[in-house]
Amino acid sequence: MDQKGILIVVSGFSGSGKGTLMKELLARHPDTYALSISATTRRPREGEADGREYFFVTKEEFEKMIAKGELIEYAKYVENYYGTPRGYVEQKLREGKDVILEIEIQGALNVKKMFPDTLLMFVTPPSAGELKKRLIGRGTETLDVIESRMDRACEEAEGMENYDYLIVNDSLDRCVGEMHAIIRSEHRRSSRNREFMQKIREDLASMKR
């Protein structure tokens, strides 16, 4: 049976390991998943390519995309826009790929409003202590930045119950397997298979004659 892809939004605390999870999931199942590529007005960094890391556009082009309703969600960070192009996502879903968007809570809830069938997943470490340990372990941020990320995590924790599934990232291997299994089972949810059920009903009715 032909299957349309599922739109999946993954959020999580900074330091929860969601980026690593996504990379591993795509590496293991490259024909199943597509990671949504964001459009941005920031300049490409060394080694980045248009259409791979981001779709790089001008501020004017981005604002035209907003006006035309061509973005699923967007936000502005430090003078630059970032957003999810609707066309790219819808194309991948039609191709039967499960499309993953890695965005923060507010964006996730906006996507769910626009696409009610969206599957929301929230990634968290096993404890607050482990989160702080991972942030310190990165060795890339000052203590002030770490404290601000912990404060932000307190705010984000208030929205966890809006998600369909909570993924506790204690082991990368187990977590990737768990995420893949949850998404596979979502494809069998009856609400996602109405056309198939209707066809079965019609075929059964025709055989009674």
PDB file of N, CA and C in Angstrom, residues 127-161:
ATOM      1  N   SER A 127      18.427  12.908  33.439  1.00  0.00           N
ATOM      2  CA  SER A 127      18.268  13.754  34.635  1.00  0.00           C
ATOM      3  C   SER A 127      18.802  15.158  34.358  1.00  0.00           C
ATOM      4  N   ALA A 128      18.411  16.110  35.217  1.00  0.00           N
ATOM      5  CA  ALA A 128      18.905  17.488  35.104  1.00  0.00           C
ATOM      6  C   ALA A 128      20.414  17.532  35.340  1.00  0.00           C
ATOM      7  N   GLY A 129      20.873  16.705  36.289  1.00  0.00           N
ATOM      8  CA  GLY A 129      22.320  16.638  36.575  1.00  0.00           C
ATOM      9  C   GLY A 129      23.107  16.186  35.361  1.00  0.00           C
ATOM     10  N   GLU A 130      22.568  15.205  34.642  1.00  0.00           N
ATOM     11  CA  GLU A 130      23.238  14.701  33.437  1.00  0.00           C
ATOM     12  C   GLU A 130      23.264  15.769  32.344  1.00  0.00           C
ATOM     13  N   LEU A 131      22.184  16.564  32.251  1.00  0.00           N
ATOM     14  CA  LEU A 131      22.135  17.647  31.257  1.00  0.00           C
ATOM     15  C   LEU A 131      23.265  18.642  31.516  1.00  0.00           C
ATOM     16  N   LYS A 132      23.415  19.058  32.780  1.00  0.00           N
ATOM     17  CA  LYS A 132      24.467  20.034  33.125  1.00  0.00           C
ATOM     18  C   LYS A 132      25.849  19.439  32.857  1.00  0.00           C
ATOM     19  N   LYS A 133      26.001  18.153  33.182  1.00  0.00           N
ATOM     20  CA  LYS A 133      27.289  17.474  32.972  1.00  0.00           C
ATOM     21  C   LYS A 133      27.647  17.465  31.476  1.00  0.00           C
ATOM     22  N   ARG A 134      26.653  17.205  30.638  1.00  0.00           N
ATOM     23  CA  ARG A 134      26.904  17.165  29.184  1.00  0.00           C
ATOM     24  C   ARG A 134      27.265  18.555  28.652  1.00  0.00           C
ATOM     25  N   LEU A 135      26.577  19.582  29.147  1.00  0.00           N
ATOM     26  CA  LEU A 135      26.872  20.951  28.700  1.00  0.00           C
ATOM     27  C   LEU A 135      28.290  21.357  29.095  1.00  0.00           C
ATOM     28  N   ILE A 136      28.693  20.999  30.322  1.00  0.00           N
ATOM     29  CA  ILE A 136      30.057  21.319  30.792  1.00  0.00           C
ATOM     30  C   ILE A 136      31.070  20.502  29.986  1.00  0.00           C
ATOM     31  N   GLY A 137      30.705  19.241  29.720  1.00  0.00           N
ATOM     32  CA  GLY A 137      31.597  18.317  29.002  1.00  0.00           C
ATOM     33  C   GLY A 137      31.903  18.732  27.582  1.00  0.00           C
ATOM     34  N   ARG A 138      31.014  19.532  26.982  1.00  0.00           N
ATOM     35  CA  ARG A 138      31.280  20.011  25.620  1.00  0.00           C
ATOM     36  C   ARG A 138      32.558  20.835  25.566  1.00  0.00           C
ATOM     37  N   GLY A 139      32.810  21.579  26.647  1.00  0.00           N
ATOM     38  CA  GLY A 139      34.014  22.401  26.733  1.00  0.00           C
ATOM     39  C   GLY A 139      34.040  23.563  25.763  1.00  0.00           C
ATOM     40  N   THR A 140      32.869  23.922  25.223  1.00  0.00           N
ATOM     41  CA  THR A 140      32.839  24.992  24.213  1.00  0.00           C
ATOM     42  C   THR A 140      32.142  26.244  24.728  1.00  0.00           C
ATOM     43  N   GLU A 141      31.565  26.183  25.926  1.00  0.00           N
ATOM     44  CA  GLU A 141      30.770  27.307  26.406  1.00  0.00           C
ATOM     45  C   GLU A 141      31.232  27.782  27.776  1.00  0.00           C
ATOM     46  N   THR A 142      31.055  29.073  28.028  1.00  0.00           N
ATOM     47  CA  THR A 142      31.410  29.632  29.333  1.00  0.00           C
ATOM     48  C   THR A 142      30.360  29.210  30.356  1.00  0.00           C
ATOM     49  N   LEU A 143      30.684  29.371  31.629  1.00  0.00           N
ATOM     50  CA  LEU A 143      29.732  29.017  32.697  1.00  0.00           C
ATOM     51  C   LEU A 143      28.464  29.853  32.606  1.00  0.00           C
ATOM     52  N   ASP A 144      28.610  31.116  32.180  1.00  0.00           N
ATOM     53  CA  ASP A 144      27.429  31.984  32.014  1.00  0.00           C
ATOM     54  C   ASP A 144      26.478  31.420  30.965  1.00  0.00           C
ATOM     55  N   VAL A 145      27.054  30.959  29.849  1.00  0.00           N
ATOM     56  CA  VAL A 145      26.236  30.393  28.763  1.00  0.00           C
ATOM     57  C   VAL A 145      25.568  29.100  29.240  1.00  0.00           C
ATOM     58  N   ILE A 146      26.321  28.290  29.974  1.00  0.00           N
ATOM     59  CA  ILE A 146      25.762  27.034  30.504  1.00  0.00           C
ATOM     60  C   ILE A 146      24.590  27.328  31.435  1.00  0.00           C
ATOM     61  N   GLU A 147      24.760  28.321  32.304  1.00  0.00           N
ATOM     62  CA  GLU A 147      23.668  28.697  33.228  1.00  0.00           C
ATOM     63  C   GLU A 147      22.441  29.184  32.455  1.00  0.00           C
ATOM     64  N   SER A 148      22.678  29.968  31.392  1.00  0.00           N
ATOM     65  CA  SER A 148      21.534  30.480  30.609  1.00  0.00           C
ATOM     66  C   SER A 148      20.838  29.331  29.880  1.00  0.00           C
ATOM     67  N   ARG A 149      21.604  28.315  29.444  1.00  0.00           N
ATOM     68  CA  ARG A 149      20.998  27.146  28.792  1.00  0.00           C
ATOM     69  C   ARG A 149      20.184  26.334  29.800  1.00  0.00           C
ATOM     70  N   MET A 150      20.664  26.260  31.044  1.00  0.00           N
ATOM     71  CA  MET A 150      19.912  25.555  32.089  1.00  0.00           C
ATOM     72  C   MET A 150      18.615  26.311  32.421  1.00  0.00           C
ATOM     73  N   ASP A 151      18.693  27.658  32.447  1.00  0.00           N
ATOM     74  CA  ASP A 151      17.490  28.477  32.676  1.00  0.00           C
ATOM     75  C   ASP A 151      16.479  28.253  31.553  1.00  0.00           C
ATOM     76  N   ARG A 152      17.008  28.215  30.335  1.00  0.00           N
ATOM     77  CA  ARG A 152      16.136  27.981  29.169  1.00  0.00           C
ATOM     78  C   ARG A 152      15.483  26.597  29.267  1.00  0.00           C
ATOM     79  N   ALA A 153      16.253  25.610  29.736  1.00  0.00           N
ATOM     80  CA  ALA A 153      15.717  24.245  29.884  1.00  0.00           C
ATOM     81  C   ALA A 153      14.547  24.224  30.875  1.00  0.00           C
ATOM     82  N   CYS A 154      14.643  25.039  31.934  1.00  0.00           N
ATOM     83  CA  CYS A 154      13.540  25.146  32.919  1.00  0.00           C
ATOM     84  C   CYS A 154      12.258  25.606  32.230  1.00  0.00           C
ATOM     85  N   GLU A 155      12.392  26.593  31.346  1.00  0.00           N
ATOM     86  CA  GLU A 155      11.231  27.106  30.604  1.00  0.00           C
ATOM     87  C   GLU A 155      10.697  26.037  29.647  1.00  0.00           C
ATOM     88  N   GLU A 156      11.605  25.394  28.918  1.00  0.00           N
ATOM     89  CA  GLU A 156      11.196  24.386  27.931  1.00  0.00           C
ATOM     90  C   GLU A 156      10.520  23.190  28.586  1.00  0.00           C
ATOM     91  N   ALA A 157      10.962  22.855  29.807  1.00  0.00           N
ATOM     92  CA  ALA A 157      10.394  21.699  30.519  1.00  0.00           C
ATOM     93  C   ALA A 157       8.894  21.867  30.754  1.00  0.00           C
ATOM     94  N   GLU A 158       8.436  23.121  30.808  1.00  0.00           N
ATOM     95  CA  GLU A 158       7.005  23.388  31.016  1.00  0.00           C
ATOM     96  C   GLU A 158       6.161  22.923  29.825  1.00  0.00           C
ATOM     97  N   GLY A 159       6.777  22.784  28.657  1.00  0.00           N
ATOM     98  CA  GLY A 159       6.008  22.419  27.462  1.00  0.00           C
ATOM     99  C   GLY A 159       6.112  20.959  27.055  1.00  0.00           C
ATOM    100  N   MET A 160       6.805  20.140  27.857  1.00  0.00           N
ATOM    101  CA  MET A 160       7.049  18.757  27.453  1.00  0.00           C
ATOM    102  C   MET A 160       5.771  17.950  27.235  1.00  0.00           C
ATOM    103  N   GLU A 161       4.728  18.254  28.039  1.00  0.00           N
ATOM    104  CA  GLU A 161       3.500  17.438  27.927  1.00  0.00           C
ATOM    105  C   GLU A 161       2.728  17.699  26.633  1.00  0.00           C
TER     106      GLU A 161
END
